[in-house]
PDB file of C-alpha atoms in Angstrom:
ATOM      1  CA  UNK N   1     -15.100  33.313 -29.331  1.00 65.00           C
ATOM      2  CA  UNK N   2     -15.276  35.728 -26.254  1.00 72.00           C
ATOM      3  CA  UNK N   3     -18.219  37.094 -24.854  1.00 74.00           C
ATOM      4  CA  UNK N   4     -18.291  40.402 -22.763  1.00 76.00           C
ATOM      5  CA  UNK N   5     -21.308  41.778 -20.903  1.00 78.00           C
ATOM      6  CA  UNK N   6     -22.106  44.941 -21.943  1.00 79.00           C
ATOM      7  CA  UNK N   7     -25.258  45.649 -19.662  1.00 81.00           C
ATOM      8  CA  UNK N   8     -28.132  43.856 -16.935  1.00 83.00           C
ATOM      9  CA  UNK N   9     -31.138  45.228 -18.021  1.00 82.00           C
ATOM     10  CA  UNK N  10     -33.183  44.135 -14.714  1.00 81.00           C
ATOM     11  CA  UNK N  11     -37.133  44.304 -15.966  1.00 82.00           C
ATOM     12  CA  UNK N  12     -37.936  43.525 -19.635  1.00 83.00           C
ATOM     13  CA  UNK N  13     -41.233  42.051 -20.810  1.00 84.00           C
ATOM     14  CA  UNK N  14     -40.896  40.083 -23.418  1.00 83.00           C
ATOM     15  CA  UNK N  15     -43.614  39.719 -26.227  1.00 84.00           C
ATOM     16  CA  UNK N  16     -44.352  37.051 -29.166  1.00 82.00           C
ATOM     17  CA  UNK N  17     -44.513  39.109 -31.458  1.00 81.00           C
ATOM     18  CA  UNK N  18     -45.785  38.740 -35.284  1.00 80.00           C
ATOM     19  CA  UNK N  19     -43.599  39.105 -38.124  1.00 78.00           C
ATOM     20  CA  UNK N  20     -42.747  42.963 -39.570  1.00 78.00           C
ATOM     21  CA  UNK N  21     -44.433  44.401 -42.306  1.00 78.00           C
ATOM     22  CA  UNK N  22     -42.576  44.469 -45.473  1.00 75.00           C
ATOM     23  CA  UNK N  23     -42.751  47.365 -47.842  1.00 75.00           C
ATOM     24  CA  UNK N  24     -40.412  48.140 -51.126  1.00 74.00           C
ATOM     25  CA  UNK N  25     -39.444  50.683 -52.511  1.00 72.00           C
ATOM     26  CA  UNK N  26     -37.838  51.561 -55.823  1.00 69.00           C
ATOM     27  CA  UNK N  27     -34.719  53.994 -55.657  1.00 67.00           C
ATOM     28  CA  UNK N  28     -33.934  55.793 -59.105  1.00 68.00           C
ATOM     29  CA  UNK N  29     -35.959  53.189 -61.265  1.00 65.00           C
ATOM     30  CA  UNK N  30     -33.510  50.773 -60.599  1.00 67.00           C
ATOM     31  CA  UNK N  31     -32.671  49.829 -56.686  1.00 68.00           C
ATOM     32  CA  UNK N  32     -34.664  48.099 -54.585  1.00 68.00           C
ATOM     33  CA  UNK N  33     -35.497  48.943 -51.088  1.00 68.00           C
ATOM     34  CA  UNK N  34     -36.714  46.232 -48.727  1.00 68.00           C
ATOM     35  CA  UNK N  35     -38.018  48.172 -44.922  1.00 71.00           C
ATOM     36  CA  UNK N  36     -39.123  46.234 -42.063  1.00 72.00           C
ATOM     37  CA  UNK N  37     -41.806  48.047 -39.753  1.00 77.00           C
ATOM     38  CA  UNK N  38     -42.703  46.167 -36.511  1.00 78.00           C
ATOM     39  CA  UNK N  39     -46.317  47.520 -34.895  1.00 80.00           C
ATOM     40  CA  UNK N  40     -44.768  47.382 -31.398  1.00 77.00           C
ATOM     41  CA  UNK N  41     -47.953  48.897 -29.925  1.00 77.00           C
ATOM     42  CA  UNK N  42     -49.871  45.881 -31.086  1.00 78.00           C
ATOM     43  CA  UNK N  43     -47.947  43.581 -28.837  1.00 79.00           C
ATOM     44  CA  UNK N  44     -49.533  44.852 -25.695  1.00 76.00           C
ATOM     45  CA  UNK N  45     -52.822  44.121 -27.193  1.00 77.00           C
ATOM     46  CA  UNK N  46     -52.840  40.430 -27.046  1.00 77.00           C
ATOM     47  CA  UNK N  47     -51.787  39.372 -23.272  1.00 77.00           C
ATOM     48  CA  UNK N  48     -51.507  35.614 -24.041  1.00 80.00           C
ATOM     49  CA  UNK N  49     -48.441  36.881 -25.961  1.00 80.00           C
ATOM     50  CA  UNK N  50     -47.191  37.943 -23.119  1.00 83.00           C
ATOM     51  CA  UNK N  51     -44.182  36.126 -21.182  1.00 79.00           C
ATOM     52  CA  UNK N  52     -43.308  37.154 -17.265  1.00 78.00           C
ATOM     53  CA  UNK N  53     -41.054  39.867 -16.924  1.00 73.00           C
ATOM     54  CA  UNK N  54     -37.223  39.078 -17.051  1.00 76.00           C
ATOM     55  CA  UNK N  55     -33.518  40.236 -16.767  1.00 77.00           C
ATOM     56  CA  UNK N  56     -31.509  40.126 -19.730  1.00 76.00           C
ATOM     57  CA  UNK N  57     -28.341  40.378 -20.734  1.00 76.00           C
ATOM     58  CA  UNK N  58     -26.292  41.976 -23.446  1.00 76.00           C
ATOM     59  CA  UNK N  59     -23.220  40.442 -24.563  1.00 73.00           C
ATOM     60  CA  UNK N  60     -21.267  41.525 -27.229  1.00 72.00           C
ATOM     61  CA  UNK N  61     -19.309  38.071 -29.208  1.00 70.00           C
ATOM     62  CA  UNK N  62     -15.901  38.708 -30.602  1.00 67.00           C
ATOM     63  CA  UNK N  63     -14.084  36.436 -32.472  1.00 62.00           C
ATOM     64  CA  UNK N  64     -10.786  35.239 -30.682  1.00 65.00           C
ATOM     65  CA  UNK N  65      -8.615  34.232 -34.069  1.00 63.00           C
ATOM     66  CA  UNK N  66      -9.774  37.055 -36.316  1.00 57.00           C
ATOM     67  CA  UNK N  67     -12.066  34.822 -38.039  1.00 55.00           C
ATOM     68  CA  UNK N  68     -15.726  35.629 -39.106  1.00 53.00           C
ATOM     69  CA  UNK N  69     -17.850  35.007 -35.958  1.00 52.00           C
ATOM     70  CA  UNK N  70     -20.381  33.755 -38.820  1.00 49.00           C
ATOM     71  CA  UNK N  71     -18.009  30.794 -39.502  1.00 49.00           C
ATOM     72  CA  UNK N  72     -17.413  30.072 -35.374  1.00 50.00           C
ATOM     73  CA  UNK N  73     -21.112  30.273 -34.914  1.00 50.00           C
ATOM     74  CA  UNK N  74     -21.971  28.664 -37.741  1.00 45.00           C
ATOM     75  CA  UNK N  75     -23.968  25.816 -35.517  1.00 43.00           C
ATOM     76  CA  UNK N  76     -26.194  28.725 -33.967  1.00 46.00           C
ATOM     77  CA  UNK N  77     -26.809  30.710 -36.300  1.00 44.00           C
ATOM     78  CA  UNK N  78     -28.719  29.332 -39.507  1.00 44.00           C
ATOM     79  CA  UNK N  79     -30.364  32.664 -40.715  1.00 49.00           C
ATOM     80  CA  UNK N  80     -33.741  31.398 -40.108  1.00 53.00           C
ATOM     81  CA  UNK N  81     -36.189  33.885 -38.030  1.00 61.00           C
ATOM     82  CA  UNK N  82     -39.296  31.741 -36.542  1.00 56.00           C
ATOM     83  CA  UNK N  83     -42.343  34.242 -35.122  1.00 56.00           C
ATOM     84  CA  UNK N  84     -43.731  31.293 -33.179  1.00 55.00           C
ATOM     85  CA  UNK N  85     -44.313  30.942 -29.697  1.00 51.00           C
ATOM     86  CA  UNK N  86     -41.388  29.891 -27.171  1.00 56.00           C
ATOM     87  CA  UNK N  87     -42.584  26.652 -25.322  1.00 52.00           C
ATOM     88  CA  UNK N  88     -40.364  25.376 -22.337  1.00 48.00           C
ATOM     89  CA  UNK N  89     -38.239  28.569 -21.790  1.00 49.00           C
ATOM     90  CA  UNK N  90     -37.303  28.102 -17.744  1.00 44.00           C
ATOM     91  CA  UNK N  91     -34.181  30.105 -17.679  1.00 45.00           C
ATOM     92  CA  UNK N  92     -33.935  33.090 -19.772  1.00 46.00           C
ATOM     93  CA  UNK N  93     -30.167  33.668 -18.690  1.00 45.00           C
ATOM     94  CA  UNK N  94     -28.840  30.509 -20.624  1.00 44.00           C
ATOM     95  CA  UNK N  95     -29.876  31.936 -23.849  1.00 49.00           C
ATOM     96  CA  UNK N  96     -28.224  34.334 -26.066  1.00 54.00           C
ATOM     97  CA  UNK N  97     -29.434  37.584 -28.017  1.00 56.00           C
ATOM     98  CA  UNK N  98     -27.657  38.110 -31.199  1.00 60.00           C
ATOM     99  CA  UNK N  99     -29.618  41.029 -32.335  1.00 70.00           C
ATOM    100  CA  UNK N 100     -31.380  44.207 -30.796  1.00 78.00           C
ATOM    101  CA  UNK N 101     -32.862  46.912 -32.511  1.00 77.00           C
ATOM    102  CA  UNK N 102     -35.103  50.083 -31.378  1.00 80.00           C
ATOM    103  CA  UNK N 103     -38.508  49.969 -33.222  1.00 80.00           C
ATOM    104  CA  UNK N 104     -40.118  52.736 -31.234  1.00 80.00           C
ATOM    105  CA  UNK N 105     -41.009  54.071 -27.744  1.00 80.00           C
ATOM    106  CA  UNK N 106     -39.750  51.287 -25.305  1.00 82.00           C
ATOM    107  CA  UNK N 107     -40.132  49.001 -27.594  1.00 84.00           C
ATOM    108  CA  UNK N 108     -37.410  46.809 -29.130  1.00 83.00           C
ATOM    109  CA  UNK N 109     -37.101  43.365 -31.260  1.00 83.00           C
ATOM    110  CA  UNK N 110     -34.383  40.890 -30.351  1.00 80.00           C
ATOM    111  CA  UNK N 111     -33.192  37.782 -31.661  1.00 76.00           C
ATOM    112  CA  UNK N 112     -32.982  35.102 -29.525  1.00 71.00           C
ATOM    113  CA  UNK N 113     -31.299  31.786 -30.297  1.00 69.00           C
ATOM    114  CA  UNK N 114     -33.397  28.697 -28.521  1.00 67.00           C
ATOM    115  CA  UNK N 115     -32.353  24.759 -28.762  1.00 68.00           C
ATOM    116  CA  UNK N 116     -36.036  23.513 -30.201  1.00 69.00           C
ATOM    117  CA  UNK N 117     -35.963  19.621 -29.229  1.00 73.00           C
ATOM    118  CA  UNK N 118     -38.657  19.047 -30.950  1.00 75.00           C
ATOM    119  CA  UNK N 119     -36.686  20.090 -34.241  1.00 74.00           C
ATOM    120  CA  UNK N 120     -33.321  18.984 -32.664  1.00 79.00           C
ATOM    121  CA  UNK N 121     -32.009  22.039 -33.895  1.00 71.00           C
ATOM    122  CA  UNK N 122     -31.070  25.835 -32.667  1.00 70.00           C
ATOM    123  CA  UNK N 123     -33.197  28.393 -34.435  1.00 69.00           C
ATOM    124  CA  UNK N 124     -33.438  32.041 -34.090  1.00 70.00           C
ATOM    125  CA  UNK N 125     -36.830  33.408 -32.718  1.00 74.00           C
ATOM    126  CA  UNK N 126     -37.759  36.700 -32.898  1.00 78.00           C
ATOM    127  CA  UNK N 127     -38.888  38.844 -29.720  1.00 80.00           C
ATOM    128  CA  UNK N 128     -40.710  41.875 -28.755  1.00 82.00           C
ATOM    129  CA  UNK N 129     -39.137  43.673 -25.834  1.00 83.00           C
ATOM    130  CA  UNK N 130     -40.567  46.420 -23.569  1.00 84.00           C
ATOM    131  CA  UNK N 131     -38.517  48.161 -20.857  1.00 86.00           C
ATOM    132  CA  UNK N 132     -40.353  49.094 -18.079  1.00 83.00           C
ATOM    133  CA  UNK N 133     -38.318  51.419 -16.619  1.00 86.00           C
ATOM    134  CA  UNK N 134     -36.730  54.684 -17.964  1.00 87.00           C
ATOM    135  CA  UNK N 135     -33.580  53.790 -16.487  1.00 87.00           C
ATOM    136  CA  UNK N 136     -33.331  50.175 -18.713  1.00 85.00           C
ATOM    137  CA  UNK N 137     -34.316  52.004 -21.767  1.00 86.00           C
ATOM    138  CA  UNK N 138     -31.935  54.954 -21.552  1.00 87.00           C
ATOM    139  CA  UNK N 139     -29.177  52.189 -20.875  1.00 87.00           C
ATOM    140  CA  UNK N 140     -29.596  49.680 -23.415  1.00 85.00           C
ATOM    141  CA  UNK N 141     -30.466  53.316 -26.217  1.00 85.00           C
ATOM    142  CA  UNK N 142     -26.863  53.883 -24.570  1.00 87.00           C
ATOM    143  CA  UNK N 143     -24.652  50.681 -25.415  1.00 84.00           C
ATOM    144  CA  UNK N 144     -26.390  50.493 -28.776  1.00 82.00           C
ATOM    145  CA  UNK N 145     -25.518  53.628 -29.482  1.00 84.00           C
ATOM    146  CA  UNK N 146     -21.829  52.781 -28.295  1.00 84.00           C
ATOM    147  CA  UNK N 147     -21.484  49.757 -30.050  1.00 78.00           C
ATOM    148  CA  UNK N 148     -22.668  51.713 -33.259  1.00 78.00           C
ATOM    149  CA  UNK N 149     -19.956  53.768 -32.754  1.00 83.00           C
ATOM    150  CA  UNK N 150     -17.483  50.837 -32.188  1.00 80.00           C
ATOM    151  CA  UNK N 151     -18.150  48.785 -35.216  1.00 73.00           C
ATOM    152  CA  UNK N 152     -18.522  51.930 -37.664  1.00 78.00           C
ATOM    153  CA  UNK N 153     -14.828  52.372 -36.033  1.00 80.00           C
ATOM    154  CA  UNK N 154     -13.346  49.062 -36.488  1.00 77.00           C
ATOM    155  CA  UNK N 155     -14.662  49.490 -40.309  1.00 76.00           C
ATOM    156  CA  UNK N 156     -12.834  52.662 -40.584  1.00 81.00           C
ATOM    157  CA  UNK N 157      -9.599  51.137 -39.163  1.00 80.00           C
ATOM    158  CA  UNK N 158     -10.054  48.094 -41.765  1.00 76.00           C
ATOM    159  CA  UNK N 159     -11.066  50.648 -44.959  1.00 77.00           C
ATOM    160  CA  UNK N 160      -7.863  52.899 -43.869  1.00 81.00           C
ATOM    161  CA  UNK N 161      -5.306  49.268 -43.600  1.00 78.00           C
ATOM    162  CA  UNK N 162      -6.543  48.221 -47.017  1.00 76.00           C
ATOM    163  CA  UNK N 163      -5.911  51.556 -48.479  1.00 77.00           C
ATOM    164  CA  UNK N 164      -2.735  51.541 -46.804  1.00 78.00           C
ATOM    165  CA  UNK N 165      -2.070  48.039 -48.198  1.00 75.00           C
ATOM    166  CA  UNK N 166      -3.833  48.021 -51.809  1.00 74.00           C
ATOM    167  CA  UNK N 167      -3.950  51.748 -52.693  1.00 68.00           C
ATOM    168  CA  UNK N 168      -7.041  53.330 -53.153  1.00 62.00           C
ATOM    169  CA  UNK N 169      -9.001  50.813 -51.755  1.00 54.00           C
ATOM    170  CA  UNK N 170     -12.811  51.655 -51.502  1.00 52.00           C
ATOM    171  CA  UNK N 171     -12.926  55.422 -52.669  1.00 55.00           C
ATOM    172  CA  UNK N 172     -14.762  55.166 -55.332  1.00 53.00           C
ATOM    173  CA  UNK N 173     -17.857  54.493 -53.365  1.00 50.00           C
TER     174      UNK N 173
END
């Protein structure tokens, strides 16, 4: 598994945040639609949520054999999402974010996996982050953006081999 550093965002405040709403919604009488909605201006409103402002880093994991990263991470991640406080957390550089996405102004939720001793276990927790500065925001909007781009890519590449290889792989959908 390789890990390269996409950006050093140098000012985030991280937030405990609660979990999202949950709404569903029926598509043609027979799909349904699960949405997330985070209420990232609520965060702000409770300060003893509130952790010391840090500098995080963005890595983006590839897999080194070709293999799903799922199955080389399969110790780290467990699909498990606590909305719990983080207890203990001295150095916020020796942990990895797996997951970011933009929930509104500023405001972003990551995924952060944390080694709970008192569970003996790694478990995903689930963070609020603000940037408070322009610059941080328009960067990290930036690489998501670019990795977006990058992954809808490589699926492209993949969908265009197995037509290559199968036929006509895929156009049906």
């Amino acid at each position: 598994m390789t890990e390269k550093i996409l950006l050093k965002l140098q000012n985030v405040t991280p937030y405990k945040i609660p979990p999202p709403e949950i709404t569903e919604e029926t598509n043609n009488q027979t799909d349904r639609i699960l949405k997330q909605r985070y209420k990232a201006l609520s965060w702000r409103d409770s300060p003893e949520n509130k952790f010391s402002a840090v500098e995080l880093v963005i890595k983006e994991i590839q897999s080194e054999n070709g293999s799903s990263l799922c199955m080389e991470m399969k110790g780290k991640l467990n699909g498990i999402t606590w909305y719990e406080p983080i207890h203990n957390i001295f150095d916020w550089r020796d942990h990895q974010f797996y997951t970011i996405n933009k929930v509104g102004p500023k405001s972003f939720v990551s995924v952060l996996d944390y080694y709970d001793a008192k569970r003996d276990r790694h478990v995903n927790i689930a963070l609020g982050l603000v940037m408070n500065t322009l610059k941080d925001e328009l960067n990290l909007n930036d690489v998501l953006v670019s990795f977006d781009k990058r992954v809808q890519n490589r699926i492209m590449r993949q969908k265009v081999n197995l037509n290559d290889q199968y036929g006509d792989y895929g156009n049906n959908q």
